[in-house]
Coordinates of C-alpha atoms in Angstrom, one line a residue:
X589 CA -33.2 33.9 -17.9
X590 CA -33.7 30.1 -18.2
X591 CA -34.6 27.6 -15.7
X592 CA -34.7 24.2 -16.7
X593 CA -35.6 20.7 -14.4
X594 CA -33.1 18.3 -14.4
X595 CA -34.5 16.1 -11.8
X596 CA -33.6 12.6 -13.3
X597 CA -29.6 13.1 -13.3
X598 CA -27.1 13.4 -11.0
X599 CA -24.4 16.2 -10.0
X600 CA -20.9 15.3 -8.1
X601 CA -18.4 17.4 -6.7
X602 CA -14.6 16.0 -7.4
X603 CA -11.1 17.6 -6.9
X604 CA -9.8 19.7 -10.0
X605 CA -8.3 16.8 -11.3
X606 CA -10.4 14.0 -10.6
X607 CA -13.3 14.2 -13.2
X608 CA -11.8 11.3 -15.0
X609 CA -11.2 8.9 -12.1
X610 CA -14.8 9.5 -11.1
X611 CA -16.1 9.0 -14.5
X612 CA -14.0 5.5 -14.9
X613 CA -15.6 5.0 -11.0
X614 CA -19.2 5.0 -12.4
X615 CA -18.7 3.4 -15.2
X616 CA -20.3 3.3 -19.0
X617 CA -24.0 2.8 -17.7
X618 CA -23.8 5.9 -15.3
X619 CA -23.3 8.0 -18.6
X620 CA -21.4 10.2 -16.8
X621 CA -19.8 13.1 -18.3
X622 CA -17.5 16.4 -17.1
X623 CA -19.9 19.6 -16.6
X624 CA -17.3 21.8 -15.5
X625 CA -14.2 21.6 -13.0
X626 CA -14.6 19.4 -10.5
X627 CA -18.6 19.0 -11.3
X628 CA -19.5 15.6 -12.8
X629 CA -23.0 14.6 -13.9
X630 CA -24.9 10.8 -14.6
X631 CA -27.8 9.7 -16.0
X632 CA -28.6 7.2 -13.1
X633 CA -27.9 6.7 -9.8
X634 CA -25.2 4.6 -8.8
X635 CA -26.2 1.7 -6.4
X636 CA -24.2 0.1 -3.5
X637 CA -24.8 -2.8 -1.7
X638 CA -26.9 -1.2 1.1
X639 CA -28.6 1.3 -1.2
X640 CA -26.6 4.2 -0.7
X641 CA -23.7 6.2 -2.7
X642 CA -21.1 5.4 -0.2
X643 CA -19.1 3.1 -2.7
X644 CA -18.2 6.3 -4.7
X645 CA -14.6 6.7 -4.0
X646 CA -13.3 9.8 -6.0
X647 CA -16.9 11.9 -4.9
X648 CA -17.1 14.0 -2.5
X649 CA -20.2 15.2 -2.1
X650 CA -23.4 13.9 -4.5
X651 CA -26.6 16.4 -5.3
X652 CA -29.6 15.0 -7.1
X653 CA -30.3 17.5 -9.2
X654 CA -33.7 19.6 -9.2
X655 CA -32.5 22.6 -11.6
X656 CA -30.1 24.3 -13.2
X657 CA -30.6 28.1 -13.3
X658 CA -28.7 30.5 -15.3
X659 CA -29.7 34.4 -14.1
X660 CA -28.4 37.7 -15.2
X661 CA -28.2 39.0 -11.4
X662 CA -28.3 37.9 -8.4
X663 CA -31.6 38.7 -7.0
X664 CA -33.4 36.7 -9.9
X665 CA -31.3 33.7 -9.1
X666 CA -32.0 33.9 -5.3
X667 CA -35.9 34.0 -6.5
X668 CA -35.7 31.5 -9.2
X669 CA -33.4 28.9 -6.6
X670 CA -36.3 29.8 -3.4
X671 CA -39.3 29.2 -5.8
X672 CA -37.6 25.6 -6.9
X673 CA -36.7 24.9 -2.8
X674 CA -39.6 25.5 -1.3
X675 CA -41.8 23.6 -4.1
X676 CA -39.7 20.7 -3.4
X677 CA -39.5 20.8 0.6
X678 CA -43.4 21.5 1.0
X679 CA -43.9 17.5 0.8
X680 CA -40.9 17.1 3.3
X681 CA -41.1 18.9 5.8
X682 CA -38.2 17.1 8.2
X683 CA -34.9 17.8 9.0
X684 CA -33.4 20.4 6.7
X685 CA -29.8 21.9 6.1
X686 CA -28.8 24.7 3.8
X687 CA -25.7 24.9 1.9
X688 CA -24.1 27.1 -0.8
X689 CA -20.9 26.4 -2.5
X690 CA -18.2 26.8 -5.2
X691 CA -16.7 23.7 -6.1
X692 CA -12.8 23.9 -6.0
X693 CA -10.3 24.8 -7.8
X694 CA -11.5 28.8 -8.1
X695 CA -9.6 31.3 -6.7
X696 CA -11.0 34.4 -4.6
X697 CA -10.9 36.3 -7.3
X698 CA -13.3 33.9 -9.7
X699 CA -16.7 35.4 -10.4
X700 CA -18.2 32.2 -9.1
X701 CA -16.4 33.0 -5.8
X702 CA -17.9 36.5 -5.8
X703 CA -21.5 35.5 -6.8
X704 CA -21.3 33.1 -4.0
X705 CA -20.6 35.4 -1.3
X706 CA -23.1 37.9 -2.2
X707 CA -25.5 34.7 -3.0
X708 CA -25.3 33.2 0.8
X709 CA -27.6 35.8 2.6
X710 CA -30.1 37.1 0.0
X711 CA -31.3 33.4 -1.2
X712 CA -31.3 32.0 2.8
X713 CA -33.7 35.0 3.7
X714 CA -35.9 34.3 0.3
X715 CA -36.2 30.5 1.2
X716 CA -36.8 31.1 5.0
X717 CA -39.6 33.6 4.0
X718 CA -41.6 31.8 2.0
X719 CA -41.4 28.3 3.8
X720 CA -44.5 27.7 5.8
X721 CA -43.8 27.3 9.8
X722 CA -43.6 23.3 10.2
X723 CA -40.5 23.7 6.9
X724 CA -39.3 26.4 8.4
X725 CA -39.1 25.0 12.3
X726 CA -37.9 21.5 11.3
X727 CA -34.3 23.6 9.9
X728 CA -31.2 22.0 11.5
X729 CA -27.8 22.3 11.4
X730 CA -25.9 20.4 8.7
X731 CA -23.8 18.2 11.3
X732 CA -27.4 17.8 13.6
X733 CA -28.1 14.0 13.9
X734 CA -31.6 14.8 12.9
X735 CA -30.7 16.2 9.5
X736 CA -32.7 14.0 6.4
X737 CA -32.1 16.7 3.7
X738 CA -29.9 19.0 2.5
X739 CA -30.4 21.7 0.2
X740 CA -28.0 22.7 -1.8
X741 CA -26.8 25.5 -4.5
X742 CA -23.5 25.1 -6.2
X743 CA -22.2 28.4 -7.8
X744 CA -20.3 27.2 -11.1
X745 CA -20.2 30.7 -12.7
X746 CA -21.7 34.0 -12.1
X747 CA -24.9 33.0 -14.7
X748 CA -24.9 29.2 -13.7
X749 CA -26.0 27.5 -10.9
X750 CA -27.0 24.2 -9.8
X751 CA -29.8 23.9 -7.0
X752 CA -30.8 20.4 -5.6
X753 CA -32.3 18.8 -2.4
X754 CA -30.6 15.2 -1.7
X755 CA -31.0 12.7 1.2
X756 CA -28.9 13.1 3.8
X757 CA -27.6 9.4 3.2
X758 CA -27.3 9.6 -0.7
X759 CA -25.4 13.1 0.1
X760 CA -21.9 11.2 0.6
X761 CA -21.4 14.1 3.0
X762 CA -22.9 16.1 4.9
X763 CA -20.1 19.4 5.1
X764 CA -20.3 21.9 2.4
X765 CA -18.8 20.3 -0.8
X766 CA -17.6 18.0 1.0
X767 CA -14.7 19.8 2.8
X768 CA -13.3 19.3 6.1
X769 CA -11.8 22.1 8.1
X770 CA -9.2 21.1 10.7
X771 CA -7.1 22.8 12.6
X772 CA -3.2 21.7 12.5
X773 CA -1.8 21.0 15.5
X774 CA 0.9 23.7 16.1
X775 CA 3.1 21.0 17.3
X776 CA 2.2 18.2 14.6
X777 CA 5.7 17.2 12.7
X778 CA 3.7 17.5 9.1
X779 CA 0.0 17.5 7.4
X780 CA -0.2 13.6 7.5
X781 CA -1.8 14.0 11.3
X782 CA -5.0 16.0 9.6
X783 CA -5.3 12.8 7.2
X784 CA -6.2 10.0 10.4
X785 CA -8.5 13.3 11.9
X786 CA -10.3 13.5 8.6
X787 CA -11.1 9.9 8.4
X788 CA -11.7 9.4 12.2
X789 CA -14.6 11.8 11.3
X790 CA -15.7 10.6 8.6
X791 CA -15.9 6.8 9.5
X792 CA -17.2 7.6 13.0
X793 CA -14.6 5.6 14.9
X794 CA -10.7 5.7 15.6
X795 CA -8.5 4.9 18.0
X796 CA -9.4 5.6 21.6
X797 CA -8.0 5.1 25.3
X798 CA -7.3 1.8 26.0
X799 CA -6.5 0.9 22.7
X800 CA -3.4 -1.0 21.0
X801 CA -2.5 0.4 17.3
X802 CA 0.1 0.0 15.5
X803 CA 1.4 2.6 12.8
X804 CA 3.0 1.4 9.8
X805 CA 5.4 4.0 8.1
X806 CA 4.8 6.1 10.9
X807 CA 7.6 8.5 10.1
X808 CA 7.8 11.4 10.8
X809 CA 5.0 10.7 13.9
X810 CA 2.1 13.1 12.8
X811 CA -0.4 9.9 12.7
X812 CA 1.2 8.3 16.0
X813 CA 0.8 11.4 17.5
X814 CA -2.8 11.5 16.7
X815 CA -3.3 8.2 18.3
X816 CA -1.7 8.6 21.2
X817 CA -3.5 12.3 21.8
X818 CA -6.7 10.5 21.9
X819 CA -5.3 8.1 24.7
X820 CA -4.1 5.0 22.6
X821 CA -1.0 2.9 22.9
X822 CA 1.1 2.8 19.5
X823 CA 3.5 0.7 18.1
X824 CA 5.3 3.1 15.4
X825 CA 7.1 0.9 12.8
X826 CA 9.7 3.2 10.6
X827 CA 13.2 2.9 9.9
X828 CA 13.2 6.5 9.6
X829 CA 13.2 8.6 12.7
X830 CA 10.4 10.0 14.4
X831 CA 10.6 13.7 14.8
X832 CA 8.3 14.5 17.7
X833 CA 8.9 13.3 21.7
X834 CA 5.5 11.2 22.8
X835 CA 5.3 9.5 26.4
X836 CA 7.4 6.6 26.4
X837 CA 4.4 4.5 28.5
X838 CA 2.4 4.9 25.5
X839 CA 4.7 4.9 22.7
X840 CA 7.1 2.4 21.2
X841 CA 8.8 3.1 18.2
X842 CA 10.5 0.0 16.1
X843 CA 13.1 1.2 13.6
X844 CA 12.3 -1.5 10.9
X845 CA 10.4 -2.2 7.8
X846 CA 6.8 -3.1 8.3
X847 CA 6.9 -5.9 6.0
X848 CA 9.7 -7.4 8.5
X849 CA 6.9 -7.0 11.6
X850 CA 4.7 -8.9 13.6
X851 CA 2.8 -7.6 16.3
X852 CA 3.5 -8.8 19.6
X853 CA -0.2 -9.6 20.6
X854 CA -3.9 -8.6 19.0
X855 CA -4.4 -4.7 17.9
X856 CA -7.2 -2.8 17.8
X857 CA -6.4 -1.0 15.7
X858 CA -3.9 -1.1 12.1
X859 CA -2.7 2.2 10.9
X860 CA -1.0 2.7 7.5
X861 CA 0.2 5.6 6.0
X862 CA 3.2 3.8 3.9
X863 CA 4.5 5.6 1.0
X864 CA 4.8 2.8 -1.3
X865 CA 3.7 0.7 -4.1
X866 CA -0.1 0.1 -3.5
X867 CA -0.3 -3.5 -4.4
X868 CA 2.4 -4.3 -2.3
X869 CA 1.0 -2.4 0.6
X870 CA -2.1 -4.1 0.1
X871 CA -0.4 -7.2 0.1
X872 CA 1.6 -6.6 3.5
X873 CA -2.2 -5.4 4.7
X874 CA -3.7 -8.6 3.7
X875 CA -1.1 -10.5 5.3
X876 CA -2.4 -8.6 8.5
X877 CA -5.9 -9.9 7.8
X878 CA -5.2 -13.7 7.4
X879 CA -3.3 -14.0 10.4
X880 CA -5.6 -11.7 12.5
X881 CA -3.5 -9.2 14.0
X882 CA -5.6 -6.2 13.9
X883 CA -9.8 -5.8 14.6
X884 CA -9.9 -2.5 13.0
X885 CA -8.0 -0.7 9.4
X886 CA -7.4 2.7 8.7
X887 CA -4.9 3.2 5.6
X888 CA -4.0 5.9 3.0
X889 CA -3.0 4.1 -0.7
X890 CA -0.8 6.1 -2.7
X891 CA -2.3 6.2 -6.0
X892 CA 0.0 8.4 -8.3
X893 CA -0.9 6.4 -11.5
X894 CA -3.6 7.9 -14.2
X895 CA -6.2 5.7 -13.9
X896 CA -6.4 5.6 -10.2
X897 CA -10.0 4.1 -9.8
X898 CA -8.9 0.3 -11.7
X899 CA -6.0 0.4 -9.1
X900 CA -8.1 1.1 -6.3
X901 CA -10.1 -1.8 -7.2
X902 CA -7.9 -4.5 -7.6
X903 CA -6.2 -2.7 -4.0
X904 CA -9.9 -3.6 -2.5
X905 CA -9.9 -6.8 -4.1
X906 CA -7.2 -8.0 -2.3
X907 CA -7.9 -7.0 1.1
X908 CA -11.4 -8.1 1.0
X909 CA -10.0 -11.9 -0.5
X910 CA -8.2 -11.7 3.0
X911 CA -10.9 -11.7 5.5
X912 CA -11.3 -7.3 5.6
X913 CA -15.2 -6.4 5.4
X914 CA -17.2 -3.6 5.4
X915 CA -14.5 -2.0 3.2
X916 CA -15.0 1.8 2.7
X917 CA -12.8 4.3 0.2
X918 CA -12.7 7.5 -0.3
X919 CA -10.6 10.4 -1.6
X920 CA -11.1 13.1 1.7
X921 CA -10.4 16.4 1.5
X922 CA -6.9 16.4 3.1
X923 CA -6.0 13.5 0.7
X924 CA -3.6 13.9 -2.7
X925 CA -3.2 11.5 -5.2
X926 CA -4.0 9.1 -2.4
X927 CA -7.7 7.4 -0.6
X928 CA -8.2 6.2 2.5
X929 CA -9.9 2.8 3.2
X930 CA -11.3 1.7 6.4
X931 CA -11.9 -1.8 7.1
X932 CA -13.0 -4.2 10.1
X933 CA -11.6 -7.7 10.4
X934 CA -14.2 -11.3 11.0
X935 CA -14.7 -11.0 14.8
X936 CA -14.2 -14.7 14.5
X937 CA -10.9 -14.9 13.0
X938 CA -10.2 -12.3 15.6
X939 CA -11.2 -14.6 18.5
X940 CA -9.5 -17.7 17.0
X941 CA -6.8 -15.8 17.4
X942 CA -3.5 -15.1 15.7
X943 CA -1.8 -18.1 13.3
X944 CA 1.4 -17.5 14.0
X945 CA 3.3 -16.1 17.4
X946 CA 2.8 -12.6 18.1
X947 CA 7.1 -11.6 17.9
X948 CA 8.6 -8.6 15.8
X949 CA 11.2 -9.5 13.9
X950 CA 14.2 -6.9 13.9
X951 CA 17.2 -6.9 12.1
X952 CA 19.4 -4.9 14.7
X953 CA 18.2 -7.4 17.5
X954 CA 18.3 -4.9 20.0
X955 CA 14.1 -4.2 20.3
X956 CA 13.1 -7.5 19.3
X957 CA 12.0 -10.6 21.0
X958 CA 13.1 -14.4 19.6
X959 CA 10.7 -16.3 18.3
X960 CA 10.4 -19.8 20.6
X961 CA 12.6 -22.0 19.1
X962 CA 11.3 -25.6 18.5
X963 CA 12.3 -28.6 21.3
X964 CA 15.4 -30.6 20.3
X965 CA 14.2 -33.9 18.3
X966 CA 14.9 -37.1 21.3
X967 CA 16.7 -38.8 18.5
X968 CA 19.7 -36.5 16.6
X969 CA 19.6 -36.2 12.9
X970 CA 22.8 -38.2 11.7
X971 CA 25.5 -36.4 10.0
X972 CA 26.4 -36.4 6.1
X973 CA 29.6 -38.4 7.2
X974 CA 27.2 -40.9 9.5
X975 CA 25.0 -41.6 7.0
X976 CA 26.3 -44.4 4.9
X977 CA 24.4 -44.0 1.8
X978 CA 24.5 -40.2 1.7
X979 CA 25.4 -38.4 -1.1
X980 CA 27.8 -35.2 -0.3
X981 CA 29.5 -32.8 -1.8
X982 CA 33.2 -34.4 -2.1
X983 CA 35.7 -32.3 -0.3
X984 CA 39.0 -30.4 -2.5
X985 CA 40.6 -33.1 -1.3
X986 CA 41.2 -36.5 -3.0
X987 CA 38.6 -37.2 -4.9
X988 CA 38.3 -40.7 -6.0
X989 CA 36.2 -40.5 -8.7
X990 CA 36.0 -37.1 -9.1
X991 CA 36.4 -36.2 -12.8
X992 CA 38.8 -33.4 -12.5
X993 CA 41.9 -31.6 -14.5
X994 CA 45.0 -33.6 -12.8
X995 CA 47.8 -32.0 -11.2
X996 CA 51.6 -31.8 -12.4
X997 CA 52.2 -34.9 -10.1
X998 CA 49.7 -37.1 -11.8
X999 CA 48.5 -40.2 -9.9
X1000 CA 49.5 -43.5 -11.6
X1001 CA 47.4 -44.2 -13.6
X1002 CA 47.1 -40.8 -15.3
X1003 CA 47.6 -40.1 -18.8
X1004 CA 50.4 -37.3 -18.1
X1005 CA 53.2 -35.9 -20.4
X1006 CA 55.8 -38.0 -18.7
X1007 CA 58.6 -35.9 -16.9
X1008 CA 62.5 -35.3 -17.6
X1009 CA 62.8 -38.2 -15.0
X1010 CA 60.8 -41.0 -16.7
X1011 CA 60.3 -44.4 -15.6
X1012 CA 62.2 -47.6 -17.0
X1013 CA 59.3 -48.7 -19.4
X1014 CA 58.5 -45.1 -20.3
X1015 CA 59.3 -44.7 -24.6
X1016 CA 61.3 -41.5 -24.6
X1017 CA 63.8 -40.2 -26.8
X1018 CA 67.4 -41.5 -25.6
X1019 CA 70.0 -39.2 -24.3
X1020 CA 73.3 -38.8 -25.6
X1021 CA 75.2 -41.3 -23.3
X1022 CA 73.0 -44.2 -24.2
X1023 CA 74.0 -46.9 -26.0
X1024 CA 73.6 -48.1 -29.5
X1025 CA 71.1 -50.7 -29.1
X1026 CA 69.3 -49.4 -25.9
X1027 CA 65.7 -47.9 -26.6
X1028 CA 65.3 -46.4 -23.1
X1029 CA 67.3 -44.0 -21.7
X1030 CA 69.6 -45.0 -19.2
X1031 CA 71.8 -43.7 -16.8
X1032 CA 75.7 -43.7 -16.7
X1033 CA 75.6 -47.0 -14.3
X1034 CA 74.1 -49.7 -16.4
X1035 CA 71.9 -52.4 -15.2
X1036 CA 73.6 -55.9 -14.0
X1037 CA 72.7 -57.6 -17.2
X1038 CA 73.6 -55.1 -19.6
X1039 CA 77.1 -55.4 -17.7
X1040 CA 77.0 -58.8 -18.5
X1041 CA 76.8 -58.8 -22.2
X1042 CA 79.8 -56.0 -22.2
X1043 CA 82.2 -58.9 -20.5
X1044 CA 81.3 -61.2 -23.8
X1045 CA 82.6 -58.9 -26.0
X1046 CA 85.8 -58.2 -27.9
X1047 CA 88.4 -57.3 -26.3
X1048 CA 88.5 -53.8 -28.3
X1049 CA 85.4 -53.2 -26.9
X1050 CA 86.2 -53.7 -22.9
X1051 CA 89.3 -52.0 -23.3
X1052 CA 86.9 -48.6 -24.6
X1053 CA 84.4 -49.6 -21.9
X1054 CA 87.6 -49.7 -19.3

């Protein structure tokens, strides 16, 4: 039996197969390291800017460690975890939560699994007996308000254990291991619906009556359906089709791209569940931010790459060069190789309004609204033919000086290969009816003053000629 204190580090709960992205998240001087699957340790506390663990992305759920007990039953570690909990909670006595887990990836049939369930009521009675009455009365329910600690016990293996008491704020979560449980609507068209729910809950806000989203990649509808359940007006932008009927009143849906949309006034709320290339998403997001068309961000980045946490930070980067603040990520429970990021927009780009008209551009026509077109100028733009110095493409047609391969019927001046019918000063070779001193060739009628010179001849040489 061995129990030793390992109150300087700290423990995190991951999925399966995200110890390495959560290592790469905290970096070289967290010293972090893989204690078993989905269980990562450091050697310091991470820091964010207000003090707290909630820039851990790839975490879901953070313990500072008190011990780590390793028992050969289960009575002796229900003893050895009570003696450590109570010794730590007798110099705190406010609002307290229990919780006992197995971290995932362990099926029913894993002895951690087993030791668990037989774990939950035996060590909950020992702690509860020996706590004195103000410990014991200031107990609360993990999701009470009121709750400052937790107390927690994570079941690794049947002879190893990890007990630790954590601030509620420094917890990252306050469900056991970080694990949401939602119901899925019977009538949702798919899984992406529980998605928006988790991070509604876990950010604290969503969409609400009254409210104007718009829901990029929204096919096939399970976030619009979401949004409009809680009393919101959406704007679904999909070429694909939606495969669930929502109220007409308070549902629009715009079969185009959403990089090819603009809203057609100021959202609440921004909703992106695209299943594309995260930079580019983040891109088409950012372009949202600069021209202020939504207050409010919820999206899901696709991350199927190896080293997810460097992409996530250049995908955060890039929103938060846009104008988004108080950007939050995290990996919930319902999420793949994907996080979700909430974001709010600078109230006062938000009430300076939008920088360019609030139209939709569609392709089809049919949905979409023409942007204003700008007044005629009082004085017309001349044409190319009007304008006397203007230099135009010349026409096929008669070229002047236009350098080009001449035609059979060459223009004057062109150097041609002369025709069968060449002109009088053209040097061709002489045809077999021209005459012995002529150097052109000539046709059967002479010319008037080679006529001439025949009549001074012999007589011999009119009578051949006659």
């Amino acid at each position: 039996m061995r129990s030793a204190v390992v109150s300087t580090r700290w423990a995190f709960l991951t999925r399966p197969d995200g110890e390495r992205d959560l290592i790469d998240e905290l970096g070289p001087s967290a010293n972090a390291e893989k204690l078993d699957l989905a269980v990562v340790t450091s050697a310091v506390r991470p820091r964010g800017p207000d003090q707290t663990l909630e820039g851990l992305a790839f975490a879901r759920q953070a313990m500072r460690l008190v011990h780590r007990i390793s028992a050969s039953d289960v009575e002796t570690l229900a003893k050895q975890a009570a003696r450590a909990l109570n010794r730590q909670l007798a110099r705190r006595p406010e609002g307290w939560a229990f919780q006992l887990v197995t971290p995932e990836g362990r099926d029913a049939r894993d002895e951690a699994v087993r030791t668990a369930e037989a774990l939950q009521e035996p060590l909950r009675a020992r702690i509860l007996a020996q706590l004195s009455r103000p410990v014991r009365d200031a107990q609360v329910s993990a999701s009470d308000p009121g709750v400052r600690w937790l107390l927690q016990v994570w079941v690794l293996k049947k002879t190893d254990t990890l007990v630790g008491l954590t601030p509620a704020q420094d917890a990252l979560s306050c469900l056991a291991g970080g694990r949401a449980v939602l119901e899925r609507d019977p009538e949702a068209p798919s899984r992406s619906g529980l998605k928006l729910e988790e991070a509604i809950d876990w950010v604290g806000i969503g969409p609400q009556a009254g409210d104007l989203c718009a829901d990029l990649g929204a096919a096939p509808g399970g976030w619009s359906k979401v949004a409009v359940d809680r009393g919101a007006k959406v704007i679904a932008i999909d070429p694909a089709r939606i495969k669930i009927s929502l109220p007409s009143r308070r549902f629009t849906h715009i079969q185009e791209s959403a990089f090819d949309f603009a809203p057609p006034e100021t959202l609440d709320w921004l909703l992106c569940d695209m299943a594309w290339r995260p930079l580019e998403v983040a891109q088409l997001i950012a372009k949202w931010g600069r021209r202020a068309w939504a207050h409010q961000l919820i999206a899901n980045f696709k991350l199927p790459m190896k080293r997810k946490a460097e992409m996530l930070r250049r995908v955060l980067t890039i929103l938060k060069r846009a104008g988004w603040q108080g950007l939050r990520a995290r990996q919930l429970y319902y999420d793949r190789d994907e996080v979700t990021v909430f974001a709010w927009l600078d109230p006062t780009l938000t009430q300076r309004g939008a920088k360019e008209p609030f139209q939709f551009r569609s392709r089809s026509g049919e949905r979409s609204q023409p942007r204003a077109r700008r007044a005629p100028r009082s004085r017309p733009r001349p044409s190319a033919e009007e304008k006397p110095g203007a230099r135009t493409k010349p026409s096929k047609q008669a070229k002047p000086h236009a350098r080009t391969k001449p035609s059979k019927q060459a223009k004057p001046d062109a150097r041609t290969k002369p025709s069968k019918q060449a002109k009088p000063d053209a040097r061709t070779k002489p045809s077999k009816q021209a005459k012995p001193g002529a150097q052109t060739k000539t046709s059967k009628q002479a010319t008037f003053g080679s006529r001439r010179k025949l009549d001074t001849k012999t007589n011999r040489t009119r009578d051949r000629d006659s």
